[in-house]
């Protein structure tokens, strides 16, 4: 039986567009992070740097934005690629097991040194959980992160229900 696709890549890429758990694990070891807590002590799990995905997906120079889509709970963030190129990672394992949904899995985006919620375009809210699709585009893509405090508080209340 073949493994399910965990990440689908769309848009300005020339290479690989579908990643299973095995595909993520097979990305070159220079891009793997065995223990995310060494990058951010508040986080755990194993990850692959965004740059590892960019290499295998063969991103085109036209791509200026990365949009992270979670259809599971309809949450989406679109970010300037230059701002997350070196800081973005995908947490996808808990030691050698797939990352559980309770931890934002099977695949969760995470930005090293992100700002607090709503403090900048690349903020904590952009750490999209349950990412199923990544889109690379010339223009900013769909983004429904909360824009004001009330909407943000409501989202957090819902997340922690
Ligand atoms: N899919 C999805 N990802 C999400 C959210 C969400 O509601 N759905 N909330 C965001 C917000 S507003 C924040 S601050 C962080 C919180 O991440 P944490 O629960 O790991 O602390 O997740 C972000 N990622
Ligand atoms: Mo947030």
GROMACS .gro file of N, CA and C and ligand atoms in nm:
model
  508
    1UNK      N    1   0.085  -0.121   0.000
    1UNK     CA    2   0.000   0.000   0.000
    1UNK      C    3   0.087   0.124   0.000
    2UNK      N    4   0.056   0.220  -0.084
    2UNK     CA    5   0.139   0.341  -0.086
    2UNK      C    6   0.091   0.439   0.021
    3UNK      N    7   0.184   0.517   0.072
    3UNK     CA    8   0.154   0.611   0.180
    3UNK      C    9   0.072   0.728   0.129
    4UNK      N   10  -0.009   0.786   0.217
    4UNK     CA   11  -0.087   0.902   0.175
    4UNK      C   12   0.002   1.025   0.153
    5UNK      N   13  -0.042   1.112   0.064
    5UNK     CA   14   0.028   1.239   0.043
    5UNK      C   15  -0.005   1.331   0.161
    6UNK      N   16   0.098   1.382   0.227
    6UNK     CA   17   0.077   1.472   0.341
    6UNK      C   18   0.080   1.618   0.298
    7UNK      N   19   0.163   1.647   0.198
    7UNK     CA   20   0.180   1.785   0.153
    7UNK      C   21   0.169   1.791   0.002
    8UNK      N   22   0.084   1.883  -0.044
    8UNK     CA   23   0.067   1.905  -0.187
    8UNK      C   24   0.127   2.041  -0.220
    9UNK      N   25   0.207   2.048  -0.325
    9UNK     CA   26   0.270   2.176  -0.364
    9UNK      C   27   0.208   2.225  -0.493
   10UNK      N   28   0.171   2.353  -0.496
   10UNK     CA   29   0.110   2.413  -0.615
   10UNK      C   30   0.182   2.540  -0.656
   11UNK      N   31   0.166   2.579  -0.780
   11UNK     CA   32   0.213   2.710  -0.825
   11UNK      C   33   0.347   2.706  -0.893
   12UNK      N   34   0.430   2.806  -0.859
   12UNK     CA   35   0.555   2.833  -0.934
   12UNK      C   36   0.668   2.737  -0.896
   13UNK      N   37   0.648   2.609  -0.928
   13UNK     CA   38   0.754   2.511  -0.905
   13UNK      C   39   0.768   2.422  -1.029
   14UNK      N   40   0.888   2.366  -1.045
   14UNK     CA   41   0.914   2.281  -1.162
   14UNK      C   42   0.928   2.134  -1.122
   15UNK      N   43   0.947   2.108  -0.993
   15UNK     CA   44   0.980   1.972  -0.950
   15UNK      C   45   0.868   1.899  -0.879
   16UNK      N   46   0.903   1.834  -0.771
   16UNK     CA   47   0.811   1.746  -0.699
   16UNK      C   48   0.694   1.821  -0.636
   17UNK      N   49   0.572   1.768  -0.653
   17UNK     CA   50   0.453   1.838  -0.606
   17UNK      C   51   0.373   1.762  -0.501
   18UNK      N   52   0.417   1.645  -0.464
   18UNK     CA   53   0.343   1.568  -0.363
   18UNK      C   54   0.441   1.498  -0.271
   19UNK      N   55   0.424   1.514  -0.141
   19UNK     CA   56   0.517   1.457  -0.043
   19UNK      C   57   0.443   1.366   0.054
   20UNK      N   58   0.488   1.242   0.064
   20UNK     CA   59   0.440   1.151   0.167
   20UNK      C   60   0.535   1.164   0.287
   21UNK      N   61   0.504   1.094   0.393
   21UNK     CA   62   0.591   1.088   0.511
   21UNK      C   63   0.733   1.043   0.471
   22UNK      N   64   0.740   0.940   0.387
   22UNK     CA   65   0.872   0.889   0.344
   22UNK      C   66   0.946   0.995   0.264
   23UNK      N   67   0.873   1.067   0.177
   23UNK     CA   68   0.938   1.172   0.097
   23UNK      C   69   0.998   1.278   0.188
   24UNK      N   70   0.927   1.315   0.292
   24UNK     CA   71   0.978   1.417   0.384
   24UNK      C   72   1.103   1.367   0.455
   25UNK      N   73   1.098   1.240   0.496
   25UNK     CA   74   1.214   1.183   0.566
   25UNK      C   75   1.336   1.168   0.475
   26UNK      N   76   1.309   1.154   0.346
   26UNK     CA   77   1.419   1.133   0.251
   26UNK      C   78   1.485   1.263   0.205
   27UNK      N   79   1.430   1.376   0.241
   27UNK     CA   80   1.494   1.504   0.206
   27UNK      C   81   1.632   1.506   0.272
   28UNK      N   82   1.728   1.558   0.199
   28UNK     CA   83   1.869   1.555   0.240
   28UNK      C   84   1.888   1.590   0.388
   29UNK      N   85   1.976   1.516   0.453
   29UNK     CA   86   1.993   1.531   0.598
   29UNK      C   87   2.040   1.670   0.638
   30UNK      N   88   2.101   1.743   0.546
   30UNK     CA   89   2.143   1.880   0.581
   30UNK      C   90   2.023   1.971   0.612
   31UNK      N   91   1.903   1.931   0.566
   31UNK     CA   92   1.782   2.011   0.590
   31UNK      C   93   1.697   1.957   0.703
   32UNK      N   94   1.735   1.845   0.761
   32UNK     CA   95   1.653   1.786   0.867
   32UNK      C   96   1.692   1.843   1.003
   33UNK      N   97   1.593   1.859   1.088
   33UNK     CA   98   1.617   1.902   1.226
   33UNK      C   99   1.565   1.788   1.315
   34UNK      N  100   1.655   1.720   1.380
   34UNK     CA  101   1.613   1.605   1.460
   34UNK      C  102   1.541   1.647   1.587
   35UNK      N  103   1.579   1.762   1.640
   35UNK     CA  104   1.520   1.805   1.766
   35UNK      C  105   1.494   1.956   1.762
   36UNK      N  106   1.369   1.990   1.736
   36UNK     CA  107   1.331   2.131   1.721
   36UNK      C  108   1.356   2.211   1.849
   37UNK      N  109   1.359   2.145   1.963
   37UNK     CA  110   1.380   2.218   2.089
   37UNK      C  111   1.518   2.285   2.094
   38UNK      N  112   1.609   2.240   2.008
   38UNK     CA  113   1.740   2.307   2.003
   38UNK      C  114   1.732   2.440   1.929
   39UNK      N  115   1.628   2.454   1.844
   39UNK     CA  116   1.606   2.581   1.773
   39UNK      C  117   1.516   2.672   1.857
   40UNK      N  118   1.413   2.614   1.917
   40UNK     CA  119   1.321   2.689   2.003
   40UNK      C  120   1.284   2.598   2.121
   41UNK      N  121   1.330   2.634   2.241
   41UNK     CA  122   1.310   2.545   2.357
   41UNK      C  123   1.163   2.519   2.389
   42UNK      N  124   1.072   2.605   2.338
   42UNK     CA  125   0.931   2.586   2.367
   42UNK      C  126   0.866   2.483   2.275
   43UNK      N  127   0.941   2.431   2.177
   43UNK     CA  128   0.884   2.341   2.076
   43UNK      C  129   0.952   2.207   2.078
   44UNK      N  130   0.883   2.107   2.025
   44UNK     CA  131   0.946   1.976   2.018
   44UNK      C  132   0.913   1.909   1.886
   45UNK      N  133   0.975   1.795   1.863
   45UNK     CA  134   0.950   1.720   1.741
   45UNK      C  135   1.068   1.729   1.646
   46UNK      N  136   1.049   1.666   1.530
   46UNK     CA  137   1.149   1.670   1.424
   46UNK      C  138   1.092   1.744   1.306
   47UNK      N  139   1.179   1.810   1.229
   47UNK     CA  140   1.130   1.897   1.122
   47UNK      C  141   1.222   1.892   1.002
   48UNK      N  142   1.173   1.952   0.894
   48UNK     CA  143   1.257   1.973   0.777
   48UNK      C  144   1.248   2.123   0.745
   49UNK      N  145   1.363   2.183   0.715
   49UNK     CA  146   1.362   2.325   0.679
   49UNK      C  147   1.287   2.346   0.548
   50UNK      N  148   1.220   2.460   0.537
   50UNK     CA  149   1.154   2.499   0.412
   50UNK      C  150   1.251   2.488   0.295
   51UNK      N  151   1.376   2.524   0.317
   51UNK     CA  152   1.474   2.519   0.207
   51UNK      C  153   1.490   2.380   0.149
   52UNK      N  154   1.470   2.278   0.232
   52UNK     CA  155   1.478   2.141   0.181
   52UNK      C  156   1.364   2.112   0.085
   53UNK      N  157   1.245   2.162   0.118
   53UNK     CA  158   1.128   2.146   0.029
   53UNK      C  159   1.150   2.225  -0.100
   54UNK      N  160   1.202   2.346  -0.085
   54UNK     CA  161   1.224   2.432  -0.203
   54UNK      C  162   1.320   2.365  -0.302
   55UNK      N  163   1.417   2.296  -0.247
   55UNK     CA  164   1.516   2.229  -0.331
   55UNK      C  165   1.452   2.115  -0.411
   56UNK      N  166   1.372   2.035  -0.345
   56UNK     CA  167   1.312   1.919  -0.412
   56UNK      C  168   1.196   1.961  -0.502
   57UNK      N  169   1.123   2.064  -0.462
   57UNK     CA  170   1.010   2.112  -0.543
   57UNK      C  171   1.060   2.200  -0.658
   58UNK      N  172   1.187   2.235  -0.655
   58UNK     CA  173   1.247   2.320  -0.760
   58UNK      C  174   1.167   2.447  -0.781
   59UNK      N  175   1.167   2.526  -0.681
   59UNK     CA  176   1.094   2.652  -0.684
   59UNK      C  177   1.149   2.744  -0.793
   60UNK      N  178   1.059   2.814  -0.862
   60UNK     CA  179   1.100   2.903  -0.970
   60UNK      C  180   1.128   3.044  -0.915
   61UNK      N  181   1.215   3.119  -0.982
   61UNK     CA  182   1.250   3.252  -0.932
   61UNK      C  183   1.130   3.348  -0.929
   62UNK      N  184   1.026   3.318  -1.007
   62UNK     CA  185   0.906   3.404  -1.008
   62UNK      C  186   0.830   3.400  -0.876
   63UNK      N  187   0.850   3.296  -0.798
   63UNK     CA  188   0.773   3.279  -0.673
   63UNK      C  189   0.817   3.382  -0.569
   64UNK      N  190   0.723   3.463  -0.525
   64UNK     CA  191   0.754   3.567  -0.425
   64UNK      C  192   0.679   3.544  -0.293
   65UNK      N  193   0.570   3.469  -0.300
   65UNK     CA  194   0.490   3.444  -0.180
   65UNK      C  195   0.471   3.294  -0.157
   66UNK      N  196   0.465   3.259  -0.029
   66UNK     CA  197   0.430   3.121   0.008
   66UNK      C  198   0.299   3.127   0.086
   67UNK      N  199   0.203   3.047   0.044
   67UNK     CA  200   0.075   3.042   0.114
   67UNK      C  201   0.057   2.902   0.171
   68UNK      N  202   0.028   2.900   0.302
   68UNK     CA  203   0.012   2.773   0.373
   68UNK      C  204  -0.136   2.751   0.398
   69UNK      N  205  -0.186   2.639   0.350
   69UNK     CA  206  -0.330   2.613   0.358
   69UNK      C  207  -0.362   2.498   0.453
   70UNK      N  208  -0.454   2.522   0.545
   70UNK     CA  209  -0.513   2.414   0.622
   70UNK      C  210  -0.662   2.409   0.590
   71UNK      N  211  -0.703   2.305   0.519
   71UNK     CA  212  -0.846   2.293   0.491
   71UNK      C  213  -0.919   2.232   0.609
   72UNK      N  214  -0.844   2.163   0.694
   72UNK     CA  215  -0.904   2.097   0.810
   72UNK      C  216  -0.988   2.195   0.891
   73UNK      N  217  -0.930   2.314   0.919
   73UNK     CA  218  -1.008   2.414   0.993
   73UNK      C  219  -1.016   2.547   0.918
   74UNK      N  220  -0.989   2.544   0.787
   74UNK     CA  221  -1.002   2.662   0.702
   74UNK      C  222  -0.919   2.778   0.754
   75UNK      N  223  -0.789   2.753   0.773
   75UNK     CA  224  -0.697   2.857   0.821
   75UNK      C  225  -0.585   2.870   0.719
   76UNK      N  226  -0.552   2.993   0.681
   76UNK     CA  227  -0.457   3.014   0.571
   76UNK      C  228  -0.371   3.137   0.599
   77UNK      N  229  -0.243   3.129   0.565
   77UNK     CA  230  -0.153   3.244   0.580
   77UNK      C  231  -0.065   3.255   0.457
   78UNK      N  232  -0.048   3.379   0.408
   78UNK     CA  233   0.034   3.404   0.290
   78UNK      C  234   0.147   3.500   0.326
   79UNK      N  235   0.271   3.459   0.302
   79UNK     CA  236   0.387   3.532   0.355
   79UNK      C  237   0.488   3.559   0.244
   80UNK      N  238   0.558   3.673   0.255
   80UNK     CA  239   0.666   3.699   0.158
   80UNK      C  240   0.775   3.592   0.175
   81UNK      N  241   0.809   3.529   0.065
   81UNK     CA  242   0.902   3.416   0.072
   81UNK      C  243   1.037   3.457   0.131
   82UNK      N  244   1.084   3.577   0.096
   82UNK     CA  245   1.217   3.619   0.146
   82UNK      C  246   1.220   3.622   0.299
   83UNK      N  247   1.105   3.650   0.360
   83UNK     CA  248   1.103   3.662   0.507
   83UNK      C  249   1.104   3.529   0.580
   84UNK      N  250   1.062   3.425   0.512
   84UNK     CA  251   1.059   3.294   0.581
   84UNK      C  252   1.152   3.191   0.519
   85UNK      N  253   1.217   3.231   0.410
   85UNK     CA  254   1.303   3.139   0.336
   85UNK      C  255   1.401   3.065   0.428
   86UNK      N  256   1.468   3.139   0.515
   86UNK     CA  257   1.568   3.076   0.600
   86UNK      C  258   1.517   3.042   0.739
   87UNK      N  259   1.397   3.088   0.772
   87UNK     CA  260   1.347   3.067   0.908
   87UNK      C  261   1.235   2.966   0.916
   88UNK      N  262   1.177   2.932   0.802
   88UNK     CA  263   1.060   2.844   0.803
   88UNK      C  264   1.098   2.697   0.806
   89UNK      N  265   1.019   2.621   0.880
   89UNK     CA  266   1.038   2.475   0.883
   89UNK      C  267   0.902   2.407   0.892
   90UNK      N  268   0.901   2.279   0.860
   90UNK     CA  269   0.779   2.199   0.875
   90UNK      C  270   0.805   2.090   0.977
   91UNK      N  271   0.737   2.098   1.089
   91UNK     CA  272   0.749   1.994   1.191
   91UNK      C  273   0.658   1.879   1.146
   92UNK      N  274   0.715   1.760   1.130
   92UNK     CA  275   0.634   1.649   1.076
   92UNK      C  276   0.655   1.518   1.150
   93UNK      N  277   0.744   1.519   1.253
   93UNK     CA  278   0.758   1.392   1.326
   93UNK      C  279   0.778   1.414   1.476
   94UNK      N  280   0.740   1.312   1.545
   94UNK     CA  281   0.754   1.309   1.689
   94UNK      C  282   0.848   1.191   1.712
   95UNK      N  283   0.974   1.220   1.731
   95UNK     CA  284   1.081   1.120   1.718
   95UNK      C  285   1.067   1.054   1.581
   96UNK      N  286   1.037   0.925   1.577
   96UNK     CA  287   1.027   0.862   1.445
   96UNK      C  288   0.884   0.829   1.403
   97UNK      N  289   0.788   0.893   1.472
   97UNK     CA  290   0.647   0.871   1.440
   97UNK      C  291   0.589   0.996   1.374
   98UNK      N  292   0.482   0.980   1.297
   98UNK     CA  293   0.416   1.098   1.240
   98UNK      C  294   0.367   1.192   1.351
   99UNK      N  295   0.369   1.321   1.324
   99UNK     CA  296   0.325   1.420   1.422
   99UNK      C  297   0.173   1.410   1.439
  100UNK      N  298   0.124   1.393   1.565
  100UNK     CA  299  -0.022   1.380   1.584
  100UNK      C  300  -0.097   1.511   1.560
  101UNK      N  301  -0.224   1.500   1.531
  101UNK     CA  302  -0.310   1.618   1.508
  101UNK      C  303  -0.310   1.708   1.632
  102UNK      N  304  -0.301   1.649   1.749
  102UNK     CA  305  -0.300   1.728   1.874
  102UNK      C  306  -0.179   1.821   1.881
  103UNK      N  307  -0.077   1.793   1.803
  103UNK     CA  308   0.041   1.880   1.798
  103UNK      C  309   0.044   1.963   1.669
  104UNK      N  310  -0.071   1.966   1.599
  104UNK     CA  311  -0.079   2.043   1.474
  104UNK      C  312  -0.042   1.962   1.352
  105UNK      N  313  -0.023   1.831   1.371
  105UNK     CA  314   0.018   1.744   1.260
  105UNK      C  315  -0.097   1.707   1.168
  106UNK      N  316  -0.067   1.628   1.067
  106UNK     CA  317   0.061   1.562   1.039
  106UNK      C  318   0.177   1.655   1.001
  107UNK      N  319   0.146   1.777   0.952
  107UNK     CA  320   0.254   1.869   0.916
  107UNK      C  321   0.218   2.007   0.967
  108UNK      N  322   0.312   2.068   1.038
  108UNK     CA  323   0.288   2.199   1.096
  108UNK      C  324   0.400   2.296   1.059
  109UNK      N  325   0.362   2.412   1.004
  109UNK     CA  326   0.462   2.513   0.971
  109UNK      C  327   0.508   2.582   1.098
  110UNK      N  328   0.637   2.617   1.103
  110UNK     CA  329   0.688   2.688   1.220
  110UNK      C  330   0.801   2.782   1.176
  111UNK      N  331   0.795   2.906   1.223
  111UNK     CA  332   0.894   3.007   1.186
  111UNK      C  333   0.983   3.037   1.306
  112UNK      N  334   1.111   3.016   1.288
  112UNK     CA  335   1.206   3.049   1.394
  112UNK      C  336   1.206   3.200   1.418
  113UNK      N  337   1.210   3.241   1.543
  113UNK     CA  338   1.214   3.385   1.579
  113UNK      C  339   1.096   3.464   1.524
  114UNK      N  340   0.977   3.406   1.526
  114UNK     CA  341   0.858   3.480   1.483
  114UNK      C  342   0.826   3.587   1.588
  115UNK      N  343   0.753   3.690   1.546
  115UNK     CA  344   0.709   3.791   1.642
  115UNK      C  345   0.583   3.741   1.714
  116UNK      N  346   0.540   3.818   1.812
  116UNK     CA  347   0.414   3.787   1.878
  116UNK      C  348   0.299   3.802   1.779
  117UNK      N  349   0.183   3.748   1.817
  117UNK     CA  350   0.065   3.755   1.731
  117UNK      C  351   0.039   3.899   1.687
  118UNK      N  352   0.015   3.918   1.560
  118UNK     CA  353  -0.025   4.046   1.500
  118UNK      C  354   0.077   4.159   1.513
  119UNK      N  355   0.200   4.128   1.553
  119UNK     CA  356   0.300   4.233   1.565
  119UNK      C  357   0.366   4.264   1.431
  120UNK      N  358   0.358   4.172   1.338
  120UNK     CA  359   0.419   4.190   1.207
  120UNK      C  360   0.355   4.091   1.111
  121UNK      N  361   0.392   4.101   0.982
  121UNK     CA  362   0.331   4.009   0.885
  121UNK      C  363   0.371   3.864   0.917
  122UNK      N  364   0.497   3.845   0.956
  122UNK     CA  365   0.542   3.711   0.990
  122UNK      C  366   0.536   3.695   1.142
  123UNK      N  367   0.418   3.657   1.191
  123UNK     CA  368   0.396   3.651   1.335
  123UNK      C  369   0.366   3.508   1.379
  124UNK      N  370   0.340   3.492   1.508
  124UNK     CA  371   0.312   3.358   1.560
  124UNK      C  372   0.191   3.295   1.493
  125UNK      N  373   0.094   3.380   1.458
  125UNK     CA  374  -0.029   3.329   1.394
  125UNK      C  375   0.001   3.259   1.261
  126UNK      N  376   0.115   3.292   1.199
  126UNK     CA  377   0.150   3.234   1.068
  126UNK      C  378   0.206   3.091   1.081
  127UNK      N  379   0.218   3.043   1.203
  127UNK     CA  380   0.265   2.905   1.225
  127UNK      C  381   0.149   2.808   1.201
  128UNK      N  382   0.113   2.793   1.076
  128UNK     CA  383  -0.009   2.720   1.039
  128UNK      C  384   0.001   2.571   1.074
  129UNK      N  385  -0.099   2.525   1.149
  129UNK     CA  386  -0.107   2.382   1.182
  129UNK      C  387  -0.183   2.307   1.073
  130UNK      N  388  -0.171   2.178   1.072
  130UNK     CA  389  -0.243   2.090   0.977
  130UNK      C  390  -0.226   2.137   0.832
  131UNK      N  391  -0.104   2.177   0.794
  131UNK     CA  392  -0.082   2.224   0.656
  131UNK      C  393  -0.095   2.107   0.560
  132UNK      N  394  -0.181   2.122   0.461
  132UNK     CA  395  -0.198   2.016   0.361
  132UNK      C  396  -0.149   2.059   0.224
  133UNK      N  397  -0.147   2.193   0.203
  133UNK     CA  398  -0.111   2.242   0.070
  133UNK      C  399  -0.026   2.366   0.084
  134UNK      N  400   0.078   2.375   0.003
  134UNK     CA  401   0.164   2.492   0.000
  134UNK      C  402   0.157   2.547  -0.142
  135UNK      N  403   0.133   2.676  -0.153
  135UNK     CA  404   0.121   2.739  -0.284
  135UNK      C  405   0.231   2.843  -0.298
  136UNK      N  406   0.300   2.842  -0.411
  136UNK     CA  407   0.402   2.944  -0.439
  136UNK      C  408   0.350   3.033  -0.551
  137UNK      N  409   0.346   3.165  -0.526
  137UNK     CA  410   0.285   3.254  -0.624
  137UNK      C  411   0.362   3.384  -0.640
  138UNK      N  412   0.327   3.457  -0.745
  138UNK     CA  413   0.390   3.587  -0.772
  138UNK      C  414   0.331   3.695  -0.683
  139UNK      N  415   0.201   3.684  -0.658
  139UNK     CA  416   0.129   3.782  -0.575
  139UNK      C  417   0.090   3.716  -0.444
  140UNK      N  418   0.059   3.801  -0.347
  140UNK     CA  419   0.014   3.749  -0.217
  140UNK      C  420  -0.112   3.663  -0.236
  141UNK      N  421  -0.119   3.551  -0.169
  141UNK     CA  422  -0.232   3.461  -0.181
  141UNK      C  423  -0.334   3.479  -0.069
  142UNK      N  424  -0.422   3.381  -0.055
  142UNK     CA  425  -0.530   3.391   0.044
  142UNK      C  426  -0.474   3.385   0.186
  143UNK      N  427  -0.529   3.471   0.271
  143UNK     CA  428  -0.481   3.480   0.409
  143UNK      C  429  -0.600   3.518   0.496
  144UNK      N  430  -0.637   3.434   0.589
  144UNK     CA  431  -0.750   3.470   0.677
  144UNK      C  432  -0.710   3.469   0.824
  145UNK      N  433  -0.585   3.507   0.850
  145UNK     CA  434  -0.546   3.526   0.989
  145UNK      C  435  -0.629   3.639   1.048
  146UNK      N  436  -0.660   3.632   1.176
  146UNK     CA  437  -0.743   3.737   1.236
  146UNK      C  438  -0.676   3.875   1.229
  147UNK      N  439  -0.755   3.978   1.201
  147UNK     CA  440  -0.698   4.112   1.182
  147UNK      C  441  -0.708   4.200   1.305
  148UNK      N  442  -0.801   4.171   1.393
  148UNK     CA  443  -0.810   4.255   1.513
  148UNK      C  444  -0.812   4.168   1.638
  149UNK      N  445  -0.800   4.233   1.752
  149UNK     CA  446  -0.790   4.160   1.879
  149UNK      C  447  -0.910   4.072   1.906
  150UNK      N  448  -1.029   4.123   1.875
  150UNK     CA  449  -1.150   4.046   1.905
  150UNK      C  450  -1.152   3.916   1.824
  151UNK      N  451  -1.119   3.928   1.695
  151UNK     CA  452  -1.119   3.809   1.609
  151UNK      C  453  -1.010   3.711   1.653
  152UNK      N  454  -0.898   3.767   1.696
  152UNK     CA  455  -0.787   3.682   1.739
  152UNK      C  456  -0.821   3.608   1.867
  153UNK      N  457  -0.881   3.679   1.961
  153UNK     CA  458  -0.921   3.616   2.087
  153UNK      C  459  -1.024   3.507   2.064
  154UNK      N  460  -1.118   3.537   1.974
  154UNK     CA  461  -1.223   3.438   1.943
  154UNK      C  462  -1.160   3.312   1.885
  155UNK      N  463  -1.059   3.330   1.799
  155UNK     CA  464  -0.993   3.215   1.738
  155UNK      C  465  -0.921   3.132   1.845
  156UNK      N  466  -0.851   3.199   1.935
  156UNK     CA  467  -0.779   3.125   2.039
  156UNK      C  468  -0.875   3.051   2.132
  157UNK      N  469  -0.989   3.113   2.160
  157UNK     CA  470  -1.088   3.047   2.245
  157UNK      C  471  -1.138   2.920   2.176
  158UNK      N  472  -1.160   2.931   2.046
  158UNK     CA  473  -1.210   2.819   1.967
  158UNK      C  474  -1.104   2.708   1.961
  159UNK      N  475  -0.976   2.749   1.945
  159UNK     CA  476  -0.867   2.652   1.935
  159UNK      C  477  -0.852   2.570   2.062
  160UNK      N  478  -0.879   2.636   2.176
  160UNK     CA  479  -0.856   2.569   2.304
  160UNK      C  480  -0.983   2.510   2.364
  161UNK      N  481  -1.088   2.499   2.281
  161UNK     CA  482  -1.216   2.456   2.338
  161UNK      C  483  -1.207   2.323   2.409
  162LIG     N1  484  -0.465   2.546   1.123
  162LIG     C1  485  -0.450   2.642   1.214
  162LIG     N2  486  -0.326   2.688   1.240
  162LIG     C2  487  -0.308   2.786   1.332
  162LIG     C3  488  -0.418   2.845   1.399
  162LIG     C4  489  -0.548   2.795   1.369
  162LIG     O1  490  -0.652   2.838   1.423
  162LIG     N3  491  -0.560   2.693   1.276
  162LIG     N4  492  -0.399   2.948   1.488
  162LIG     C5  493  -0.274   3.026   1.470
  162LIG     C6  494  -0.249   3.117   1.581
  162LIG     S1  495  -0.347   3.255   1.590
  162LIG     C7  496  -0.144   3.099   1.668
  162LIG     S2  497  -0.100   3.220   1.777
  162LIG     C8  498  -0.063   2.974   1.666
  162LIG     C9  499  -0.065   2.908   1.804
  162LIG     O2  500   0.014   2.796   1.800
  162LIG     P1  501   0.025   2.699   1.927
  162LIG     O3  502  -0.112   2.647   1.958
  162LIG     O4  503   0.117   2.591   1.887
  162LIG     O5  504   0.081   2.780   2.040
  162LIG     O6  505  -0.110   2.880   1.570
  162LIG    C10  506  -0.152   2.937   1.448
  162LIG     N5  507  -0.183   2.830   1.356
  163LIG    MO1  508  -0.215   3.407   1.704
   0.00000   0.00000   0.00000
